[in-house]
Coordinates of C-alpha atoms in Angstrom, one line a residue:
X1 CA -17.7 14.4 -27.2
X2 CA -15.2 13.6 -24.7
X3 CA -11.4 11.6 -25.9
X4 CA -10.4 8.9 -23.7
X5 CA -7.5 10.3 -23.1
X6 CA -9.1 13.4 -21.4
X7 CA -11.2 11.3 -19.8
X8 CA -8.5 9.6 -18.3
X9 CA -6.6 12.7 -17.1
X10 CA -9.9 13.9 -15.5
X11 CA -10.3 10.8 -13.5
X12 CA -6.7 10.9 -12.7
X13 CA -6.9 14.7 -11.2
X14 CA -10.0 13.9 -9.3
X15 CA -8.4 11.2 -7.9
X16 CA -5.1 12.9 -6.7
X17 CA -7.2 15.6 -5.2
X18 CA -9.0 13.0 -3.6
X19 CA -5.7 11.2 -2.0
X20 CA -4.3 14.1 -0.5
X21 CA -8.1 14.8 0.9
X22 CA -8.0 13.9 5.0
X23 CA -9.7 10.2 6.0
X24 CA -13.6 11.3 6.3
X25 CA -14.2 9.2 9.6
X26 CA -17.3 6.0 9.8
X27 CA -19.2 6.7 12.1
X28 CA -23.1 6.1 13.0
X29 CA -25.8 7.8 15.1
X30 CA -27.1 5.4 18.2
X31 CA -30.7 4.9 17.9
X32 CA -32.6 7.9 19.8
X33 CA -30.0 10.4 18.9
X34 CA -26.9 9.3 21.1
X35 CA -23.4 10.1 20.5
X36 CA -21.9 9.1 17.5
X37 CA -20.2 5.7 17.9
X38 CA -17.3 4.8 15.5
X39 CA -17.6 2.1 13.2
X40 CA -15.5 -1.0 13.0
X41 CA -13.4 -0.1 10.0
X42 CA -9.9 1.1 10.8
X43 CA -9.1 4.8 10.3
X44 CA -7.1 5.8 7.5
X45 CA -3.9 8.2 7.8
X46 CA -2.8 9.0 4.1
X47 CA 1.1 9.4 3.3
X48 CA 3.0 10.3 0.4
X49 CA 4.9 7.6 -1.0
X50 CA 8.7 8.2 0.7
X51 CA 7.4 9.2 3.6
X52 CA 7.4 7.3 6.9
X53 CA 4.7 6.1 9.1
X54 CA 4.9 5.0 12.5
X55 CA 1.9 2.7 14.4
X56 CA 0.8 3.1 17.9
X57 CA 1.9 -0.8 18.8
X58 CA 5.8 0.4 17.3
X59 CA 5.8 -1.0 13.6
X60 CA 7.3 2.1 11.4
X61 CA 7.1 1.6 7.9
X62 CA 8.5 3.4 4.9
X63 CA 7.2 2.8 1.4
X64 CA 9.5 4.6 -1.6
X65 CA 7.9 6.2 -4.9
X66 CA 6.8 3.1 -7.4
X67 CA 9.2 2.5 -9.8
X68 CA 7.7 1.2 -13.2
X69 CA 8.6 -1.6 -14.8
X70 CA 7.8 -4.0 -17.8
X71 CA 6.9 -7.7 -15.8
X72 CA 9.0 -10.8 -17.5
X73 CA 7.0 -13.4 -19.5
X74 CA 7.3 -15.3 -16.8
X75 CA 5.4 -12.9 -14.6
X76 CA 2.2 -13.8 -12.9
X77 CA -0.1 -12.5 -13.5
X78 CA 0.6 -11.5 -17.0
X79 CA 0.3 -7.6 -17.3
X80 CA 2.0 -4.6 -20.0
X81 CA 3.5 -2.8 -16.7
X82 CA 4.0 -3.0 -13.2
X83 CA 5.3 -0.6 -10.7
X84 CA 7.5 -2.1 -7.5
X85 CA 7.9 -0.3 -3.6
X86 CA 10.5 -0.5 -1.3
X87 CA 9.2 -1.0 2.0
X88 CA 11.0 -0.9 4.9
X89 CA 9.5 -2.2 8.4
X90 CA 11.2 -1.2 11.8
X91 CA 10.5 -3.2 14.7
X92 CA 10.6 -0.2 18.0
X93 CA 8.1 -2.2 19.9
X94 CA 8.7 -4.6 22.9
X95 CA 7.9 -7.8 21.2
X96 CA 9.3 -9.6 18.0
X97 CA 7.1 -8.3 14.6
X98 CA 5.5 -11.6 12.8
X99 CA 5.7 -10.2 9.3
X100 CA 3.3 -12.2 8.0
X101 CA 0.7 -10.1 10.3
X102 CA 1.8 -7.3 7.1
X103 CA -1.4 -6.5 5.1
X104 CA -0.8 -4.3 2.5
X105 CA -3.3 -4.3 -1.0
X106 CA -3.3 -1.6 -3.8
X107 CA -5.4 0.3 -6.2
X108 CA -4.5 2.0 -9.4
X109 CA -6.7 4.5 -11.4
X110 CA -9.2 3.2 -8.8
X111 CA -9.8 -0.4 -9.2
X112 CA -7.8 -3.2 -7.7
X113 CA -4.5 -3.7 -8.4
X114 CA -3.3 -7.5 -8.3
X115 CA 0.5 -8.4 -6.7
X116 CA 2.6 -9.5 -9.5
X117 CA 5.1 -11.8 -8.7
X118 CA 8.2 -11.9 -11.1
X119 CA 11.1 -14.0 -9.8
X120 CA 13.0 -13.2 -12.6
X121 CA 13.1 -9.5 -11.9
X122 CA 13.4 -10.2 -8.2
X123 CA 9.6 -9.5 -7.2
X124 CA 9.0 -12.7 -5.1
X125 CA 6.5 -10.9 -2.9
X126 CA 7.1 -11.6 1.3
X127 CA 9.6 -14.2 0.8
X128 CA 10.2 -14.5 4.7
X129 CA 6.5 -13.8 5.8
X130 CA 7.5 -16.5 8.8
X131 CA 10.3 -15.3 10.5
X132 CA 9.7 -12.2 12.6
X133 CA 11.5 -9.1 13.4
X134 CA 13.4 -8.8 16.4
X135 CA 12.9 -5.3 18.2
X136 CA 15.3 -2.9 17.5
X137 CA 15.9 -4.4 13.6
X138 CA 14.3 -3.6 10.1
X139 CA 13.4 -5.8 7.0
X140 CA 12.7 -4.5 3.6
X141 CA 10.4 -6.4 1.2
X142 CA 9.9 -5.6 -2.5
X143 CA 6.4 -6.0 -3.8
X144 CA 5.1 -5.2 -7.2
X145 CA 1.6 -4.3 -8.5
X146 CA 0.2 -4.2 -11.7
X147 CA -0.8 -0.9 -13.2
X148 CA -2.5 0.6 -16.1
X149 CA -0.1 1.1 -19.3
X150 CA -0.9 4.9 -18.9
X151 CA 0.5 6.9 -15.4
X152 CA -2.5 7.0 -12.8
X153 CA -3.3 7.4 -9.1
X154 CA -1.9 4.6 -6.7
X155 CA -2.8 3.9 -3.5
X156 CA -0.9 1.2 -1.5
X157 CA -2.3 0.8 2.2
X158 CA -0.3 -0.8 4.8
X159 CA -2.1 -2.5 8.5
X160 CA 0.5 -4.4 10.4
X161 CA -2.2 -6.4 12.0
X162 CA -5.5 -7.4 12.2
X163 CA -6.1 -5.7 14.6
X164 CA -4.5 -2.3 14.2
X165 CA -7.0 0.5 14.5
X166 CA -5.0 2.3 11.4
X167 CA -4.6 1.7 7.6
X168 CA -1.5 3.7 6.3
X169 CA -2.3 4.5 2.8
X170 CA 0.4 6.0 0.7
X171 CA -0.6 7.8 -2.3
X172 CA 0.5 9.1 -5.6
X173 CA 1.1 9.0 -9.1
X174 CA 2.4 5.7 -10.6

């Protein structure tokens, strides 16, 4: 009979082995044996947290290592423990960045990981979603997710558009 715990850790390694594995592309045979044609879903580059990414349309982004933390009773939702990222959005393209284009969504240990927003810790979420980013200049917004009680894989994946062809998805332990 298998503990929790090692049941846990299990899951946990298979996971990390699967973040650091490459994006498996979607795509799907035409009918009559054509060339494969690729699917609609965006491609996914994976990153380790601290490490930047730069998009093809001139957003770079830069997500630090989750910090941990215990959420306020104030927090919503109400959760044990959180873990918060740093990220930093540069503007290199030709046009102004509308932040509130930013998608970004998290799992932890697999499942979906809600944004917790805690004023009284500072986690407000995209406080400035309106305003955009002049090119040339950077913003930094501070979300926070929350997370199992016990350390697990995290995956927070970034688009900075609709219609961006790639998902940056940063990935470790949290």
């Amino acid at each position: 009979m298998r503990t929790p715990a090692r049941v846990a850790l299990a899951a946990a390694l298979v996971g990390l082995a699967a973040c650091g594995a490459p994006a498996q592309g979607n795509s799907t045979r035409a009918e009559g044996g054509g060339p494969a044609v690729q699917a609609a879903a965006p491609a996914q580059q994976t990153v380790d947290f601290g490490a930047r990414y730069h998009f093809t349309d001139g957003v770079t982004v830069l997500v630090s290592a989750p910090k941990s933390f215990r959420p306020s009773t104030s927090a919503y939702p109400r959760t044990d423990r959180a873990v918060a990222f740093e990220i930093s959005i540069h503007n290199d393209g030709d046009q102004p960045y509308r932040l509130s284009a930013l998608s970004v969504s998290a799992t932890a240990a697999g499942a979906a990981a809600k944004q917790v927003v805690d004023s009284t810790q500072g986690y407000s979420g995209i406080v400035d979603a309106g305003k955009d980013v002049p090119s040339g200049r950077d913003v930094q917004v501070t979300l926070a997710f929350a997370v199992p009680e016990a350390p697990s894989e995290m995956r927070l994946s970034l688009r900075p558009n609709a219609t961006s062809s790639v998902v940056a998805v940063y990935c470790g332990s949290a």
